[in-house]
Tab-separated table of C-alpha atoms in Angstrom:
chain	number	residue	atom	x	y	z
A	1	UNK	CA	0.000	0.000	0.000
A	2	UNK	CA	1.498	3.579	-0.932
A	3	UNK	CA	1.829	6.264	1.876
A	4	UNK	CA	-1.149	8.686	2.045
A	5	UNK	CA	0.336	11.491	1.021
A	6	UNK	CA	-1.645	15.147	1.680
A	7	UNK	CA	-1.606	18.431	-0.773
A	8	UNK	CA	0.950	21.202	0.937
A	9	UNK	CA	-0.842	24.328	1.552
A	10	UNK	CA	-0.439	27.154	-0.739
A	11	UNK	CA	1.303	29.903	0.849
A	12	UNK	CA	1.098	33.638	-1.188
A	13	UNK	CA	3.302	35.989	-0.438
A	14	UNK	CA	0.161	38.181	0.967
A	15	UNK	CA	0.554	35.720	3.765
A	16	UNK	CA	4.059	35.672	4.156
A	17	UNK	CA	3.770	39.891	4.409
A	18	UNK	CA	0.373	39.313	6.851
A	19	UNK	CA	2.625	36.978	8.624
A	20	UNK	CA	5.751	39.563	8.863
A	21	UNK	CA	3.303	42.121	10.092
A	22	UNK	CA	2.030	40.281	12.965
A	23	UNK	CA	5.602	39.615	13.969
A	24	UNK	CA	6.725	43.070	13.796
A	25	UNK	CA	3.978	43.845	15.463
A	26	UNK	CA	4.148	42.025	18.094
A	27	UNK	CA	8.078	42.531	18.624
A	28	UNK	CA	7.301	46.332	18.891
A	29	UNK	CA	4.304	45.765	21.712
A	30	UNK	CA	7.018	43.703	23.347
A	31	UNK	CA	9.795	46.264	23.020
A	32	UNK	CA	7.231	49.140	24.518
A	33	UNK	CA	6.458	46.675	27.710
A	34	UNK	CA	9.925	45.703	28.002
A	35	UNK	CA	11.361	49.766	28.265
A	36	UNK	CA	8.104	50.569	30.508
A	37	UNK	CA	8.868	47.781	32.998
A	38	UNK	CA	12.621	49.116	32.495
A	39	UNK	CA	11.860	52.636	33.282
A	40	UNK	CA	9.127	51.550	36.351
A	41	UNK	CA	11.858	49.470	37.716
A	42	UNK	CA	14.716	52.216	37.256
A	43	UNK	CA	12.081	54.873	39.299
A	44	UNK	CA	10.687	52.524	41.733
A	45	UNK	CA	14.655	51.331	43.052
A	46	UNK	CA	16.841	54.293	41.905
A	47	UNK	CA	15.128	57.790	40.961
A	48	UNK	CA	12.291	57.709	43.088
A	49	UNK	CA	14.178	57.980	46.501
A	50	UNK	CA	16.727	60.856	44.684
A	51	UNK	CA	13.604	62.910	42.880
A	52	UNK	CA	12.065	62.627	46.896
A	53	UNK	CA	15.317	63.616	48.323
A	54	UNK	CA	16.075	66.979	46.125
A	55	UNK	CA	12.158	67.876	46.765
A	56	UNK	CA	13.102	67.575	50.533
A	57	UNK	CA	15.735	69.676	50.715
A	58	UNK	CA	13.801	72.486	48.439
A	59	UNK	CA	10.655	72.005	50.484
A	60	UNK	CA	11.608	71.268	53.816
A	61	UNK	CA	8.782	68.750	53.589
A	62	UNK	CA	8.598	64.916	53.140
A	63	UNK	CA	6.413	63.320	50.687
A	64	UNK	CA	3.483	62.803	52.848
A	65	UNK	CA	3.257	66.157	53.840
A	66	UNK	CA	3.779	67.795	49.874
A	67	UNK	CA	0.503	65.772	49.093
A	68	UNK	CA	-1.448	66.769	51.501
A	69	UNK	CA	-0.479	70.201	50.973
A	70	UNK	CA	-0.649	69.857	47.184
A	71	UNK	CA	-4.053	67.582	46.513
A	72	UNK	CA	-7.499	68.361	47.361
A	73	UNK	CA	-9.467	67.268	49.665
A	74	UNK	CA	-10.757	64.095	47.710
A	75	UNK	CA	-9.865	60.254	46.632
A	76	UNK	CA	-6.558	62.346	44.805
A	77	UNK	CA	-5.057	63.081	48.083
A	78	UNK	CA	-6.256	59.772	49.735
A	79	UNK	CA	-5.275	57.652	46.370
A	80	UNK	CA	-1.805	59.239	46.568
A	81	UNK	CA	-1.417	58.960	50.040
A	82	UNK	CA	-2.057	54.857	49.950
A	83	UNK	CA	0.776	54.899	46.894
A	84	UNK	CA	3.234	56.868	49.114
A	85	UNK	CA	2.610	54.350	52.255
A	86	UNK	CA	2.723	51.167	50.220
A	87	UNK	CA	6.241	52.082	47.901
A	88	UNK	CA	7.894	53.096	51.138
A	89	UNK	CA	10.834	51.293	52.481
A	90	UNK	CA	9.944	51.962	55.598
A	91	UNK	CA	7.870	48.955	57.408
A	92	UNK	CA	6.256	51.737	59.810
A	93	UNK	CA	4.709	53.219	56.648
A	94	UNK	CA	4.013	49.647	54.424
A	95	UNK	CA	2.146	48.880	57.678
A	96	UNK	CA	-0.146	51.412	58.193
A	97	UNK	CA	-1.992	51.117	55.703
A	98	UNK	CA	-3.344	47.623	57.177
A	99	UNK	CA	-4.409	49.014	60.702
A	100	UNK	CA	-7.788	48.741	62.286
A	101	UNK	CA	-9.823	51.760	62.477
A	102	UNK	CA	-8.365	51.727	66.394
A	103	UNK	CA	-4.905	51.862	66.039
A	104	UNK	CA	-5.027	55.017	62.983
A	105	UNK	CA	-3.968	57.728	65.738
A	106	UNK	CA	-0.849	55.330	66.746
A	107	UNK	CA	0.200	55.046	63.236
A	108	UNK	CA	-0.109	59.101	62.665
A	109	UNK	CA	2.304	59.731	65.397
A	110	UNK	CA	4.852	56.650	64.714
A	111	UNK	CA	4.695	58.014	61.418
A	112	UNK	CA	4.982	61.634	62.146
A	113	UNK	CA	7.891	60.931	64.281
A	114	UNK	CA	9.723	58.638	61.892
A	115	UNK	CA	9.272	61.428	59.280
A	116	UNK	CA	10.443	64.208	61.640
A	117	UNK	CA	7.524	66.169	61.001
A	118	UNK	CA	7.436	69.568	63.058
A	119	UNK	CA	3.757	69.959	64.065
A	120	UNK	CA	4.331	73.487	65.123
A	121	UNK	CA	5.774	74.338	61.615
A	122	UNK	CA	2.973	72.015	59.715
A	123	UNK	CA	-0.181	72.378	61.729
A	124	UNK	CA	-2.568	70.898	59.580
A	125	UNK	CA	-1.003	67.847	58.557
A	126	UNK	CA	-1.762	65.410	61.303
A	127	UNK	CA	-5.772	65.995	60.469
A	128	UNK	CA	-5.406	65.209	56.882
A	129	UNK	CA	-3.275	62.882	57.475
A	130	UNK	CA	-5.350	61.171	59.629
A	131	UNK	CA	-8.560	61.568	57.569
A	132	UNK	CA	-6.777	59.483	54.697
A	133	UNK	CA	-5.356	56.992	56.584
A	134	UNK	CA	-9.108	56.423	58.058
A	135	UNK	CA	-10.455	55.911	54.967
A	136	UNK	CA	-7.324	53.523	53.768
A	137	UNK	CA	-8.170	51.583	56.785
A	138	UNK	CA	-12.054	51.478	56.276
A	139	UNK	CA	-11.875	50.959	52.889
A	140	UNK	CA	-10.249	47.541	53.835
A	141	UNK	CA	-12.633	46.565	56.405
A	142	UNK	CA	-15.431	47.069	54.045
A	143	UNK	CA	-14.223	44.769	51.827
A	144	UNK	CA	-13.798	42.178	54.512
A	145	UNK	CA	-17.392	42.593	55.815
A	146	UNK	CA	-18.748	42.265	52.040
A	147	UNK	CA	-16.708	38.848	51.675
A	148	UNK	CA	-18.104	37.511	54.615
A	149	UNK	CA	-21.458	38.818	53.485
A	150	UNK	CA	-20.463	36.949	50.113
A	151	UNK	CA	-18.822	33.464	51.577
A	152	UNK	CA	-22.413	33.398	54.283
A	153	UNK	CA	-24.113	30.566	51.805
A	154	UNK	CA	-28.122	31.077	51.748
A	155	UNK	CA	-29.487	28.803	53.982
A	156	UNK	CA	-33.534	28.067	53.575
A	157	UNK	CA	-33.826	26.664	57.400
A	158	UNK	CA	-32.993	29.981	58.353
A	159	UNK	CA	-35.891	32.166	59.418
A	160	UNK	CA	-34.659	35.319	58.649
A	161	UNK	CA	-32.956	34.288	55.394
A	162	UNK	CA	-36.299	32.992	53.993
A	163	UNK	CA	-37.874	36.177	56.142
A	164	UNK	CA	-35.745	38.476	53.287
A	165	UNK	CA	-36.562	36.663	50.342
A	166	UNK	CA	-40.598	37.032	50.841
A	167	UNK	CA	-39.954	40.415	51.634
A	168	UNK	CA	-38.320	40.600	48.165
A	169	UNK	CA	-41.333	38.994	46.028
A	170	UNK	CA	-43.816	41.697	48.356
A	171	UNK	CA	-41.950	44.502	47.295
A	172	UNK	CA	-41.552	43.777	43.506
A	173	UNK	CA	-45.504	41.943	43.210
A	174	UNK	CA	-47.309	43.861	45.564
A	175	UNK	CA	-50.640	42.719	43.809
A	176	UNK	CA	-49.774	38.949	43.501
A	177	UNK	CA	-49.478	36.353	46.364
A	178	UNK	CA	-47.548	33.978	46.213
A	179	UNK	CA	-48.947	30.851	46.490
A	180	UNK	CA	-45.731	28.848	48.025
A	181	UNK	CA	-42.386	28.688	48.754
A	182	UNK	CA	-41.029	26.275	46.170
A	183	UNK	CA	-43.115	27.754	43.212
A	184	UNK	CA	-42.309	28.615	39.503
A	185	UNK	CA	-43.949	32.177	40.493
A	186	UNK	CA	-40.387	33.052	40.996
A	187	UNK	CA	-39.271	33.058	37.452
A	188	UNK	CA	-41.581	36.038	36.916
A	189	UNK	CA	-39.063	38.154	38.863
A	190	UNK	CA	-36.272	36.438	37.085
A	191	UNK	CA	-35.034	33.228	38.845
A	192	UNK	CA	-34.124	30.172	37.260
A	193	UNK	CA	-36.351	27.268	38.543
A	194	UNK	CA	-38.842	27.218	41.724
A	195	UNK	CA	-36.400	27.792	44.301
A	196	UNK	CA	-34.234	31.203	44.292
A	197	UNK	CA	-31.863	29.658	47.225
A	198	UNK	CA	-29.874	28.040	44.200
A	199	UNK	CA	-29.293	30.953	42.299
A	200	UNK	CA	-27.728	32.492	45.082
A	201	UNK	CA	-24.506	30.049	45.410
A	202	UNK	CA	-21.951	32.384	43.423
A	203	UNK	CA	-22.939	35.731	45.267
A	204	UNK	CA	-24.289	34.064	48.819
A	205	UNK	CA	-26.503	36.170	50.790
A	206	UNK	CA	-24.620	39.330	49.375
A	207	UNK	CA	-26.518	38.644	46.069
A	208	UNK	CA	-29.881	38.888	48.442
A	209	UNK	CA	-29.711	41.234	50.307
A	210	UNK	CA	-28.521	43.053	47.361
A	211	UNK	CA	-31.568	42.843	45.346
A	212	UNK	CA	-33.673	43.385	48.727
A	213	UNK	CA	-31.836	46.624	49.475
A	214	UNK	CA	-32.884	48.041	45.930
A	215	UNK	CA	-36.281	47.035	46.212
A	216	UNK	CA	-36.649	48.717	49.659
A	217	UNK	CA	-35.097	51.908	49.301
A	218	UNK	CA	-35.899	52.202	45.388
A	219	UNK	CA	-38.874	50.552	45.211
A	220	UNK	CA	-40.184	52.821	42.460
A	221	UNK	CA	-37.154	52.037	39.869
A	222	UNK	CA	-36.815	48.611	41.063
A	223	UNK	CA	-40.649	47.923	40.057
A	224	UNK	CA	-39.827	50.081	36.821
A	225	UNK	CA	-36.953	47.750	35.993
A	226	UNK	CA	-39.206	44.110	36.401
A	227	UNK	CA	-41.409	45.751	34.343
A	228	UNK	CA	-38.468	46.077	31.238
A	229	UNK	CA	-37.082	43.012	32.240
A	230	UNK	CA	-39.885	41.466	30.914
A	231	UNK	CA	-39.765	43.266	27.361
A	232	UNK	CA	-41.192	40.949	24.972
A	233	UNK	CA	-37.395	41.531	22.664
A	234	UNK	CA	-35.178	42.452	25.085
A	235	UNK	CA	-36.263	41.482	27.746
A	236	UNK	CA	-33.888	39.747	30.721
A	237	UNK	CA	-34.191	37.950	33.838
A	238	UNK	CA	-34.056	40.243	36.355
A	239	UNK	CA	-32.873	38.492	39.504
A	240	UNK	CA	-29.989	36.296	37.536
A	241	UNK	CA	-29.261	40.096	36.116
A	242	UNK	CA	-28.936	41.520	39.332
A	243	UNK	CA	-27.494	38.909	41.117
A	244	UNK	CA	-24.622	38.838	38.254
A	245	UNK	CA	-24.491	42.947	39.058
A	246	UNK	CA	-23.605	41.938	42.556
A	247	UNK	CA	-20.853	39.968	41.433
A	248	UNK	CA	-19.401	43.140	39.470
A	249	UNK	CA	-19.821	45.372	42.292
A	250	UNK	CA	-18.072	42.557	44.441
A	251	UNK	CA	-15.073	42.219	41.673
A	252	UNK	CA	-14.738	46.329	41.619
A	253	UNK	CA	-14.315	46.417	45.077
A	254	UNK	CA	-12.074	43.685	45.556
A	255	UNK	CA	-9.463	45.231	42.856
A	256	UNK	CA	-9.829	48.749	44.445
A	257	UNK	CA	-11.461	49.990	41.505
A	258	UNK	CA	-14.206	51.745	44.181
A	259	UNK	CA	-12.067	53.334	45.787
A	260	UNK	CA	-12.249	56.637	43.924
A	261	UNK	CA	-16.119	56.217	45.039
A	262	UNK	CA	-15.825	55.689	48.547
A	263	UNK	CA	-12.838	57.937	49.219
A	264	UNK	CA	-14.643	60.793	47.590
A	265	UNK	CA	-18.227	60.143	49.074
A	266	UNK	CA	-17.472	59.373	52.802
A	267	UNK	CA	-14.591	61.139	54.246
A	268	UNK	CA	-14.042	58.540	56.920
A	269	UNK	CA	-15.267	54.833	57.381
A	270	UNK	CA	-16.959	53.157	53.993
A	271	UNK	CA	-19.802	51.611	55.568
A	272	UNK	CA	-21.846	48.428	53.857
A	273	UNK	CA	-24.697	50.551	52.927
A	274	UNK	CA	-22.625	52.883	50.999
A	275	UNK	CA	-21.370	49.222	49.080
A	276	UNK	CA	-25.370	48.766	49.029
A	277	UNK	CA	-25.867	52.063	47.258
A	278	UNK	CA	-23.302	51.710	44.509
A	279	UNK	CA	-24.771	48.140	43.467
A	280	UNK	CA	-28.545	50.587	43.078
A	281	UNK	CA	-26.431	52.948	40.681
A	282	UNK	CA	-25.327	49.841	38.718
A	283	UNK	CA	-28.765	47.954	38.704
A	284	UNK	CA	-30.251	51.628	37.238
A	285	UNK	CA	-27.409	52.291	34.595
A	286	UNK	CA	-27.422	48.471	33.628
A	287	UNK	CA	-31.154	48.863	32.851
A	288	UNK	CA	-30.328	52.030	31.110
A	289	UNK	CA	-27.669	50.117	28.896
A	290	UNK	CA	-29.264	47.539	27.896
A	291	UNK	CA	-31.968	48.936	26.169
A	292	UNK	CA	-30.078	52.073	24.203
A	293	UNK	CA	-27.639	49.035	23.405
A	294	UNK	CA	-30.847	46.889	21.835
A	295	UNK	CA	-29.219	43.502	22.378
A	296	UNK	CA	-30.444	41.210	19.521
A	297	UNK	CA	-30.678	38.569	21.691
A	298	UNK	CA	-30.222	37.877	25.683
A	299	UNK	CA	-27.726	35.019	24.311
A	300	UNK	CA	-25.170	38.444	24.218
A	301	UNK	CA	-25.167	39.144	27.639
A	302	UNK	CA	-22.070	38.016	28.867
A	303	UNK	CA	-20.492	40.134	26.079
A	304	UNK	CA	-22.620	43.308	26.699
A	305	UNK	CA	-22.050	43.031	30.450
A	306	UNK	CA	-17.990	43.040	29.881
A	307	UNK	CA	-18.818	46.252	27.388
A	308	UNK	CA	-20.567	47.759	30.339
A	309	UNK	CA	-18.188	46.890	32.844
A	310	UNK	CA	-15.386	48.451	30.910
A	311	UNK	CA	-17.552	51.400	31.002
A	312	UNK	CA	-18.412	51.632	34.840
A	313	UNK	CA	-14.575	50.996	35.387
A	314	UNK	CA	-13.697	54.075	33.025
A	315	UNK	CA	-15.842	56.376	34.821
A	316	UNK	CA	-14.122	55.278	38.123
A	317	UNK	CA	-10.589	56.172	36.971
A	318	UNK	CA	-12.010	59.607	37.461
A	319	UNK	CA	-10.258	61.481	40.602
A	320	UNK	CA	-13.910	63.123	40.568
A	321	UNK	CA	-16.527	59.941	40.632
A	322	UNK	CA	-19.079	59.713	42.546
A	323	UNK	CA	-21.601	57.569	40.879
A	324	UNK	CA	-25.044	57.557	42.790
A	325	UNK	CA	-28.381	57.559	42.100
């Protein structure tokens, strides 16, 4: 028997120039990285602690104390602030930014003293100071409380769990009882199946109370929103929806991308209603999106979600954002 032998492909010199185009390509994007992790490297070990130095001995004043002097009262000053602790060689400094709300007064003097800051020359340092290192601090603990809030699994033997998610149905179908607990009434505010406690394993109770807090304290737009969730084109499920909205809230917070938010809306301790608030803002603007976006089909979600993340995350980069409803 003869060996199967197979046609070569055809190769034009189109592809051979497509092909060298790629590679340049891709040698130049790797060129650009390489000198930027160069040049971050070369600041971060060498020029950073001489460009500090020089502005020392012109200013008489360390970094800490040129930011709070030159930044505004907002997450600029705090955002800068965090950098300056966390590149510091000092451990007193790397380690303040981890304290508990109690121990932020310790840190401000350890840190004032290790700095040889004159409080009689600089009197209003130690209070903004202070006020940022608060909100470093709080910022942290919030994120810690919404974890826990995330990891606590919904649990239908508990009262008050199943207490929260009647509540939920009475708030979005005032005018319709509902005539059980395990019932497929649920998928007409956008579960999956007859019981909502197993669309809640991703998100936990966070992705609960969540949807509860919306519906209580925006009942009006949370009733508006069922009501285009069930859009005979574009319509969505709204629970999954929200739920999944929790998760992005969750994912921002986690990477510090809220911190811009919280920094600039509560100038001292994020609490978890303020986390509470932000996930209303994204359940209106997601609402919002959708339906100037005109999905052609709810089978696009998952790509129309990371187009509206990118979005929420752009506005955040803002020094300015507060995003609220």
């Amino acid at each position: 028997m003869g060996r199967l032998t197979f046609p070569s492909p055809r190769v034009t010199s189109a592809d051979v120039e497509k092909w060298t185009r790629r590679v340049r390509r891709r040698k130049e994007k790797d060129g650009k990285k390489m000198i930027i992790h160069l040049w971050s490297y070369l600041y971060r070990h060498v020029l950073r602690f001489w460009v500090k130095w020089i502005l020392r001995q012109l200013t008489g004043k360390c970094e800490l104390q040129r930011i709070c002097d030159g930044s505004k009262k907002s997450a600029e000053r705090t955002l800068k602030i965090e950098h300056s602790l966390e590149s510091s060689k000092s451990k007193v400094l790397q380690s303040a930014v981890n304290a508990s709300e109690d121990e932020v007064k310790k840190y401000v003097e350890l840190i004032m003293e290790e700095k040889k800051i004159d409080i009689q020359k600089d009197t209003g340092f130690a209070l903004k100071f202070q006020m940022c290192l608060v909100q470093i601090t709080g910022y942290k603990k919030l994120y810690l409380d919404v974890e826990d809030l995330r990891k606590h699994p919904y649990n239908s033997n508990n009262t008050e769990h199943e207490k929260q998610l009647i509540e939920l149905w009475n708030l979005l179908m005032p005018h319709e009882k509902l005539k059980a607990r395990i019932t497929k009434q649920w998928c007409d505010i956008g579960f999956q199946g007859d019981d909502p406690k197993t669309d809640f394993r991703g998100m936990g109770m966070l992705g609960l109370v969540n949807l509860l807090y919306f519906s209580k304290h925006y009942t009006h737009e949370a009733r508006q929103i069922l009501a285009h969730s069930n859009h005979p084109k574009l319509g969505y499920s709204y629970a999954i929806v929200g739920i999944n909205l929790t998760e992005m809230a969750y994912s921002l917070l986690k990477n510090g991308d809220l911190k811009t938010q919280f920094y600039n809306l509560v100038p001292s301790v994020a609490q978890m209603n303020h986390f509470h608030r932000f996930y209303c803002y994204l359940a209106y603007e997601f609402d919002k999106f959708w339906f100037e976006e005109k999905p052609e089909s709810i089978m696009y979600f998952n790509q129309f979600r990371e187009k509206f993340h990118d979005i929420i995350k752009s506005r955040l980069q803002d020094y300015d954002a507060v995003l609220a409803l």
